[in-house]
PDB file of C-alpha atoms in Angstrom:
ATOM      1  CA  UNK A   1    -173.926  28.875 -10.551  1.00 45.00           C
ATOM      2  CA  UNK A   2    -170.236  28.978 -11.187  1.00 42.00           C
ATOM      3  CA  UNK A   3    -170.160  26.164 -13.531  1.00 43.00           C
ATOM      4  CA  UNK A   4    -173.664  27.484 -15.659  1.00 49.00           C
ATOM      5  CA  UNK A   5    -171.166  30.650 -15.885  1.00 49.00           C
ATOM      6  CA  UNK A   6    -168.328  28.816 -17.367  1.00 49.00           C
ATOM      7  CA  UNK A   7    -170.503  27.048 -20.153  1.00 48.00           C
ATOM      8  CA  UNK A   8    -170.715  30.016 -22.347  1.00 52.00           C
ATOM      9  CA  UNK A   9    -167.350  30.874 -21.737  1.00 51.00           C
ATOM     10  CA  UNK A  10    -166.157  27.427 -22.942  1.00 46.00           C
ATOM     11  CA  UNK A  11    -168.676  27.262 -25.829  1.00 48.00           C
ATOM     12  CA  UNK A  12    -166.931  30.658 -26.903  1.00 49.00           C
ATOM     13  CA  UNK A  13    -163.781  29.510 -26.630  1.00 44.00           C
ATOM     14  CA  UNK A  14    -164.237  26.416 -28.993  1.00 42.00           C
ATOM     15  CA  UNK A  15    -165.908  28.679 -31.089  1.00 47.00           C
ATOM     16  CA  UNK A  16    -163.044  30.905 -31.563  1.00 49.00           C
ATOM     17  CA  UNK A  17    -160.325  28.282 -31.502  1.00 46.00           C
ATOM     18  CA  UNK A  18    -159.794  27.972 -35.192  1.00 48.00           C
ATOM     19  CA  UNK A  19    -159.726  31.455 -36.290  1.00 45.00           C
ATOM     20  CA  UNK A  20    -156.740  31.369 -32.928  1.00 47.00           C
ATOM     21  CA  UNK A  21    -153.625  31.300 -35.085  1.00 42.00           C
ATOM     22  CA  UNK A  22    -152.566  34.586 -36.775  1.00 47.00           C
ATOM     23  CA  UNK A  23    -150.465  35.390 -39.407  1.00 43.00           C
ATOM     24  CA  UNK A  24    -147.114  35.615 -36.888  1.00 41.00           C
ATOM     25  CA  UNK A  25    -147.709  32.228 -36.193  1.00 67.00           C
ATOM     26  CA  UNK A  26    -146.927  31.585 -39.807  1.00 85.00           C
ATOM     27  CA  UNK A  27    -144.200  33.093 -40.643  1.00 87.00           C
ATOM     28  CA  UNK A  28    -140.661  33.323 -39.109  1.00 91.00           C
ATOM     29  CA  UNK A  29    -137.601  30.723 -38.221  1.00 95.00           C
ATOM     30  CA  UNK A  30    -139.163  27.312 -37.071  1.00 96.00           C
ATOM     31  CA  UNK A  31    -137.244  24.107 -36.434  1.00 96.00           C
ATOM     32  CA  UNK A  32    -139.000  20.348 -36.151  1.00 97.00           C
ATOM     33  CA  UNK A  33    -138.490  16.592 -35.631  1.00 98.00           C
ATOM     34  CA  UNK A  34    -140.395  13.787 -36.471  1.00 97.00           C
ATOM     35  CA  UNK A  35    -140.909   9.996 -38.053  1.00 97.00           C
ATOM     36  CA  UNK A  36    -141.564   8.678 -41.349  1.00 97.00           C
ATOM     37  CA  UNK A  37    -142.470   5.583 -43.001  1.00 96.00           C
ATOM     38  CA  UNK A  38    -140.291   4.959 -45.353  1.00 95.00           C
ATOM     39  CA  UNK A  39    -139.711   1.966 -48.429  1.00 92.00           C
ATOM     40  CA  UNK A  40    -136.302   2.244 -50.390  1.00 89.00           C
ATOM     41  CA  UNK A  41    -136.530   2.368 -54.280  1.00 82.00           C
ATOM     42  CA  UNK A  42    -132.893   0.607 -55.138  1.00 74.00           C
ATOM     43  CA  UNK A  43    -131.985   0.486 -58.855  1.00 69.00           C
ATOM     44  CA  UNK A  44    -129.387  -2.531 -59.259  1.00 61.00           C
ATOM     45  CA  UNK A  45    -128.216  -4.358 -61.229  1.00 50.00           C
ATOM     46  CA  UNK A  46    -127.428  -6.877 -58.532  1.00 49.00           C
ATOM     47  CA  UNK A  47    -130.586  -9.266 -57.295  1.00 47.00           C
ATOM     48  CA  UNK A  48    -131.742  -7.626 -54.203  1.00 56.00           C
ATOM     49  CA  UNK A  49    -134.729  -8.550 -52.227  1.00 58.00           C
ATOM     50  CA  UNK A  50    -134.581  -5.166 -50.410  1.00 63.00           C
ATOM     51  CA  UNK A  51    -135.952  -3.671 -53.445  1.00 67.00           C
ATOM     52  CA  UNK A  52    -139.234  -2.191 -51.642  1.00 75.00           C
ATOM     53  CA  UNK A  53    -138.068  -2.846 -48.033  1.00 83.00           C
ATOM     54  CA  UNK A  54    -140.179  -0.486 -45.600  1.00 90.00           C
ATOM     55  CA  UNK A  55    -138.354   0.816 -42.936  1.00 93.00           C
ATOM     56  CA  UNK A  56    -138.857   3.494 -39.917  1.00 95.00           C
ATOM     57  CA  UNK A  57    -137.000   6.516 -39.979  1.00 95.00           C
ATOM     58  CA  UNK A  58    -136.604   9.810 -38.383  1.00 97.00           C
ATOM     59  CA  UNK A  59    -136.193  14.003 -39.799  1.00 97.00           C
ATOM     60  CA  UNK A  60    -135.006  17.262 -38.280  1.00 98.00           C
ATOM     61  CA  UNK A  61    -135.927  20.338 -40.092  1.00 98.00           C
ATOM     62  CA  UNK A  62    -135.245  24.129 -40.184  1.00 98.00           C
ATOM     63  CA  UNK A  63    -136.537  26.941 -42.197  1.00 97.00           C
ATOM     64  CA  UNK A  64    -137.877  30.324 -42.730  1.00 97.00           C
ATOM     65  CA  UNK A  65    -141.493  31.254 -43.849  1.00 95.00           C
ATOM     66  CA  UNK A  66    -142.309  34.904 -44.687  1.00 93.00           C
ATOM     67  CA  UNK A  67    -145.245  36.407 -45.441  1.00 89.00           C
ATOM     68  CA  UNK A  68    -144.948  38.006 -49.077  1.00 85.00           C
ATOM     69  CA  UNK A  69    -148.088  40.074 -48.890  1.00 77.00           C
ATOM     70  CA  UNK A  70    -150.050  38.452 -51.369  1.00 73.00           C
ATOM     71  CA  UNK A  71    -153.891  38.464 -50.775  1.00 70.00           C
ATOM     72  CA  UNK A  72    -155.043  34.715 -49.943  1.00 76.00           C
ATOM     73  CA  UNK A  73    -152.431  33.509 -47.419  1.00 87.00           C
ATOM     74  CA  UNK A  74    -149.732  32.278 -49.638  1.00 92.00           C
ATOM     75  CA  UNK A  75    -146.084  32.337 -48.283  1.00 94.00           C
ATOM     76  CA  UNK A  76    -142.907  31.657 -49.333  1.00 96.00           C
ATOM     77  CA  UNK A  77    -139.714  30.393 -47.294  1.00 97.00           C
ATOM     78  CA  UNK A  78    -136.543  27.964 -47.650  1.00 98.00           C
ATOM     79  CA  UNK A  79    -135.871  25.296 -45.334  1.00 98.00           C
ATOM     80  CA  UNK A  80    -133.124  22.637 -44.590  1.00 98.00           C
ATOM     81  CA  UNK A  81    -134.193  18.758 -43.869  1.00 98.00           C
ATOM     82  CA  UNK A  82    -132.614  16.208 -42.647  1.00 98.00           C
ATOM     83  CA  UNK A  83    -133.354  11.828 -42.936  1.00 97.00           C
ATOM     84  CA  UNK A  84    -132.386   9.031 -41.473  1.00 97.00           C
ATOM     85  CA  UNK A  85    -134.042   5.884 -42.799  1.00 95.00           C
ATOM     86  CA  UNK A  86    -133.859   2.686 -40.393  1.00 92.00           C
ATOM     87  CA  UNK A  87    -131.688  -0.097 -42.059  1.00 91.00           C
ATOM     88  CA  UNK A  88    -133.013  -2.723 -44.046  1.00 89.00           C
ATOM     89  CA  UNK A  89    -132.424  -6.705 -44.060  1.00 86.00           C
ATOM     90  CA  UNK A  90    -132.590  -9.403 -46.679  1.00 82.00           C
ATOM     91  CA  UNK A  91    -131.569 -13.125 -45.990  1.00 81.00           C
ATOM     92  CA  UNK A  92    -131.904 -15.524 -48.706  1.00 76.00           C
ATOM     93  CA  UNK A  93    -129.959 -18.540 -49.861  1.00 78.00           C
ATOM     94  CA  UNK A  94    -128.060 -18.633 -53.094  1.00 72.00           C
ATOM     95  CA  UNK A  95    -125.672 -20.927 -54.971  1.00 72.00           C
ATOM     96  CA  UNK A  96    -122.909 -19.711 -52.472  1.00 70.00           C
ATOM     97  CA  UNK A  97    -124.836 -20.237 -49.371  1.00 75.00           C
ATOM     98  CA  UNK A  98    -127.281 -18.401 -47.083  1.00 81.00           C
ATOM     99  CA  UNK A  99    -126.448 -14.494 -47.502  1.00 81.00           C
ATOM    100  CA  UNK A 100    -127.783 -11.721 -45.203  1.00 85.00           C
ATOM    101  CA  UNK A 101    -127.626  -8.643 -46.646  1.00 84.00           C
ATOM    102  CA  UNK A 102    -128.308  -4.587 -45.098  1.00 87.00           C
ATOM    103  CA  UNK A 103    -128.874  -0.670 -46.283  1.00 87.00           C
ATOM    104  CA  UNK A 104    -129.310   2.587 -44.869  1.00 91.00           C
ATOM    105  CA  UNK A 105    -129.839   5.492 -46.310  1.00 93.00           C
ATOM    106  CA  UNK A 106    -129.732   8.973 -45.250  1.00 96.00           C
ATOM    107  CA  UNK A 107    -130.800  12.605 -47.023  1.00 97.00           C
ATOM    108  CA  UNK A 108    -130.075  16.003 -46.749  1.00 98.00           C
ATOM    109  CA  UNK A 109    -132.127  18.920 -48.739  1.00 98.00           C
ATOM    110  CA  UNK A 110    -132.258  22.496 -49.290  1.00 98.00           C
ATOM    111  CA  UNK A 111    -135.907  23.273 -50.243  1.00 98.00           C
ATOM    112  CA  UNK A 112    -138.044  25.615 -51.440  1.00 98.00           C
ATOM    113  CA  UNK A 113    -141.167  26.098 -49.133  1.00 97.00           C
ATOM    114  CA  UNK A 114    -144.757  27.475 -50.249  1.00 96.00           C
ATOM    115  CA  UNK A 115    -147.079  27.584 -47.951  1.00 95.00           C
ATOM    116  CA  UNK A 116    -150.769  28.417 -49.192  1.00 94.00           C
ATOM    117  CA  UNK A 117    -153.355  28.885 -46.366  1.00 93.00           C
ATOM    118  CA  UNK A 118    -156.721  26.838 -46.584  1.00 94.00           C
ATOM    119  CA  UNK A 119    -158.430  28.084 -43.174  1.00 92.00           C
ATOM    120  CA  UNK A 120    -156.629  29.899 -40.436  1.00 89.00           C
ATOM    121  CA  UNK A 121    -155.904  26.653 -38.848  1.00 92.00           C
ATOM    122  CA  UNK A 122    -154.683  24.500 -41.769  1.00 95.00           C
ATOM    123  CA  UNK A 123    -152.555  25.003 -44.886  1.00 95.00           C
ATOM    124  CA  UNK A 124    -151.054  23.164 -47.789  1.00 97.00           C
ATOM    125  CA  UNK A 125    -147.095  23.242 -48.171  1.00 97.00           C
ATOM    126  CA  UNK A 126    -145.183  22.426 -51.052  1.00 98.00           C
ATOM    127  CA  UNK A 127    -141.546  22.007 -50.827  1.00 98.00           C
ATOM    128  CA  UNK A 128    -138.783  20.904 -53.908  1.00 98.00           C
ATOM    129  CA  UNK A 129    -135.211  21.467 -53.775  1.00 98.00           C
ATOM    130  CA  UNK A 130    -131.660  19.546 -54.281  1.00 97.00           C
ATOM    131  CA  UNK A 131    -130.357  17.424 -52.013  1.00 96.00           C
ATOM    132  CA  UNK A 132    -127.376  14.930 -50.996  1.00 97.00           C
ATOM    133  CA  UNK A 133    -127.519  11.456 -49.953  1.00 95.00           C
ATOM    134  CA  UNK A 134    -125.664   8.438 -48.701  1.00 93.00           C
ATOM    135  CA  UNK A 135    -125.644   4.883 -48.377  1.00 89.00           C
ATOM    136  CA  UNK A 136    -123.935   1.922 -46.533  1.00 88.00           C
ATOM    137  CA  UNK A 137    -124.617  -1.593 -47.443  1.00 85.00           C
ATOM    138  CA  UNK A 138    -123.063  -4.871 -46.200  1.00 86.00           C
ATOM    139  CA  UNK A 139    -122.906  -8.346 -47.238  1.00 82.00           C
ATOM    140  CA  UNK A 140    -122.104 -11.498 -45.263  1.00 84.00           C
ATOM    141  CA  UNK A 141    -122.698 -15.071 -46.174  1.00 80.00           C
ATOM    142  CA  UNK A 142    -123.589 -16.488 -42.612  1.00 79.00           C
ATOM    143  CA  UNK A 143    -123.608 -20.398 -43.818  1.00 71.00           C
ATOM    144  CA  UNK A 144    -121.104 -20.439 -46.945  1.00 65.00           C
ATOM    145  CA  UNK A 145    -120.543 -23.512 -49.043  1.00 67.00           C
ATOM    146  CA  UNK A 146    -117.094 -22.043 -49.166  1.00 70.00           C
ATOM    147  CA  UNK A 147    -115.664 -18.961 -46.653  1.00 73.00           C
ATOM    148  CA  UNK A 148    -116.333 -15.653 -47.804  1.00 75.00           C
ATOM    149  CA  UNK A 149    -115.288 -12.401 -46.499  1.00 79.00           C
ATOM    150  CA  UNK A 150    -117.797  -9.863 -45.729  1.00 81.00           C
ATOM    151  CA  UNK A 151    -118.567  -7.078 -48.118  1.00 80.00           C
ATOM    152  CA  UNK A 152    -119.177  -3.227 -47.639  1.00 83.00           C
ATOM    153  CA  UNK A 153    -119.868  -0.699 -50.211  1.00 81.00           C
ATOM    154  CA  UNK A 154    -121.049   2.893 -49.339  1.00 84.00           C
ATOM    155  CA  UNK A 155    -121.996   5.616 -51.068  1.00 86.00           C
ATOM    156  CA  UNK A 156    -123.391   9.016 -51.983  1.00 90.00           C
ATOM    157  CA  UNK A 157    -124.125  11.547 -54.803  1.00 92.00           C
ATOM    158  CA  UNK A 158    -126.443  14.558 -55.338  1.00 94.00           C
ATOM    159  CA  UNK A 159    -130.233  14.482 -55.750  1.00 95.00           C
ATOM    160  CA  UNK A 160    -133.362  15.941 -55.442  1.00 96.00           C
ATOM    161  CA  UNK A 161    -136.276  15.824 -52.607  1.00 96.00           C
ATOM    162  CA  UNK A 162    -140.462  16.823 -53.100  1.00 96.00           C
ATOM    163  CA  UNK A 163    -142.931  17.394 -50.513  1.00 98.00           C
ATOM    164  CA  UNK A 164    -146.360  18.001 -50.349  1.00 98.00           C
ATOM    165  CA  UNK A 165    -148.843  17.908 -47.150  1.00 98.00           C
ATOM    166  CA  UNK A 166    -150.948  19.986 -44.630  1.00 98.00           C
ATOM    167  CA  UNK A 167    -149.686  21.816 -41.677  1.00 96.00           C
ATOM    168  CA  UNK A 168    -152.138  22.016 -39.104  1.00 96.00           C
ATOM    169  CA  UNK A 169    -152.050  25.262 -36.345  1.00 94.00           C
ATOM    170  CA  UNK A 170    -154.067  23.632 -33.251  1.00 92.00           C
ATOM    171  CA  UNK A 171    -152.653  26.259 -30.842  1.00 90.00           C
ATOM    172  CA  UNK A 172    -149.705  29.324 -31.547  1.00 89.00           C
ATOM    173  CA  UNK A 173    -146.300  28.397 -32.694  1.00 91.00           C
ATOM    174  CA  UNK A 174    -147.029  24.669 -32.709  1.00 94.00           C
ATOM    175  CA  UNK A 175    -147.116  23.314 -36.624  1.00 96.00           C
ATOM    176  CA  UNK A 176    -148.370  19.587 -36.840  1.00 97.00           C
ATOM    177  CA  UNK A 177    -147.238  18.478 -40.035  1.00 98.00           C
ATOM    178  CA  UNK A 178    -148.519  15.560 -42.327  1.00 98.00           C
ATOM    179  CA  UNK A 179    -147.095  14.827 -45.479  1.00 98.00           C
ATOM    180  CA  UNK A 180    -145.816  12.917 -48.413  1.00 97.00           C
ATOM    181  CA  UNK A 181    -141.933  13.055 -49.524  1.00 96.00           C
ATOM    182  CA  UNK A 182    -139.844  11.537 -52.318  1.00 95.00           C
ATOM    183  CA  UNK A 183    -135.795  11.764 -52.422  1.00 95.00           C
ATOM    184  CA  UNK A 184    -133.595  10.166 -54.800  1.00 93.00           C
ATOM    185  CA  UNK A 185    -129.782  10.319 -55.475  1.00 93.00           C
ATOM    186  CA  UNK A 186    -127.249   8.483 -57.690  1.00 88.00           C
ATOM    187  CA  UNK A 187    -124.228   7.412 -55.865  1.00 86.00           C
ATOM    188  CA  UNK A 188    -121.267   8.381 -58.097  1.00 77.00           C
ATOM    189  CA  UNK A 189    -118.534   5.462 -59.117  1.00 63.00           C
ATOM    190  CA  UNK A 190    -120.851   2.828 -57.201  1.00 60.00           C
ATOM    191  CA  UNK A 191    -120.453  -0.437 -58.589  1.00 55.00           C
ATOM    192  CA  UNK A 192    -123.146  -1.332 -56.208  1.00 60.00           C
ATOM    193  CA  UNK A 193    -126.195   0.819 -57.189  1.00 66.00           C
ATOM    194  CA  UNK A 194    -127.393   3.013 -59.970  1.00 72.00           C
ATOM    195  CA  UNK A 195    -129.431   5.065 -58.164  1.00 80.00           C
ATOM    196  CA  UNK A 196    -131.370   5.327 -54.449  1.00 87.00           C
ATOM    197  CA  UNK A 197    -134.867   6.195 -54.223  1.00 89.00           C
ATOM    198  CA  UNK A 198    -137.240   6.772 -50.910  1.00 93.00           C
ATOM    199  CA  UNK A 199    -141.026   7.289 -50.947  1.00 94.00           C
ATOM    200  CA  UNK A 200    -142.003   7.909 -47.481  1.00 96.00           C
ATOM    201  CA  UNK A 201    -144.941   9.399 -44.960  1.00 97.00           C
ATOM    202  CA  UNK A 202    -144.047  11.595 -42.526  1.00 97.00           C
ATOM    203  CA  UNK A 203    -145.471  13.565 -39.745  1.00 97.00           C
ATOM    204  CA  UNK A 204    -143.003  15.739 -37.494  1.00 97.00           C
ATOM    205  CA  UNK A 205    -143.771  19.098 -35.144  1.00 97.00           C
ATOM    206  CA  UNK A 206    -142.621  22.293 -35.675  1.00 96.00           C
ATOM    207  CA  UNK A 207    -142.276  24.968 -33.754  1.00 96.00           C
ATOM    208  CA  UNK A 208    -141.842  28.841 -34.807  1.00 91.00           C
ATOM    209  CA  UNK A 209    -141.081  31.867 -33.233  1.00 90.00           C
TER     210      UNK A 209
END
């Protein structure tokens, strides 16, 4: 008997789970983490094999959403993001020997967030903004024909980030977000790079209060 009388009580729960979420749950501070899959866009004049290299990396992010009143379930907010893309390797063998070369990159943005709701458990965000990046590369001949030092160069230089994904409201205050990003900088008096691009997937977990 006790379990026929928790059947309808679960089928009513399911039933009502996606209208759960309300509009609190939406807007307010939030802050997140989570991973992307990243591959590195490097303009160069230099012949690079880690043109393309995909790499892991991880984000923390912090924002605002308010609720501006407009019929529909659009929103508006600002939020600040932070990447870290994994490094990436190259070894080939040239004319001077065999040559290993690495890069990281890493991203900072202030962005511009609207948020337009699709159902009351899902939504499409948009974010654009400017950012600043940095990068560190080094180069090391590991058999030379003759001995060569190792080289550094490092960098960084303003840019510009875009986002656009889904955030998905399975229970209150808990955002699952999926999305797409691009950032790019250019790296001011490099020698060593025109310009740094990242196209990445990412998927982080927000909460907000």
């Amino acid at each position: 008997m006790v379990l026929k009388a928790r059947v309808p009580c679960w089928i009513g729960f399911l039933a009502m789970w996606p209208a759960m979420p309300t509009a609190a749950d939406k807007q307010g501070f939030y802050n997140g983490a989570g991973i992307s899959a990243a591959t590195y866009r490097i303009s160069t004049d230099l012949d690079s094999g880690m043109k393309g290299s995909r790499v892991a990396g991880g984000r923390l992010e912090a924002g605002h959403v308010w609720d501006v009143g407009r019929a529909g379930g659009f929103r508006l907010g600002v939020a600040v993001a932070y990447d870290h893309w994994g490094e990436a390797e190259d070894t080939r063998v040239d004319y001077h020997g065999t040559v290993r070369e690495t890069f990281r990159a890493r991203f900072v943005a202030v962005n511009c967030v609207l948020q337009q709701e699709i159902a009351p458990w899902v939504d499409f965000v948009f974010k654009a903004g400017p950012g600043f990046g940095s990068f560190d590369a080094r180069r090391e001949y590991l058999e030379p024909v003759h001995p060569y030092p190792p080289e550094s160069s490092s960098g960084e230089g303003l840019g510009g980030s875009y986002i656009a994904g889904f955030d998905f409201f399975p229970v209150p205050h808990l955002v699952l977000e999926i999305a797409g990003q691009v950032n790019w900088f250019t790296p001011g008096g490099s020698y060593f790079l025109d310009a740094v691009g990242v196209a990445a997937l990412s998927g982080s977990l927000q909460y907000r209060f």
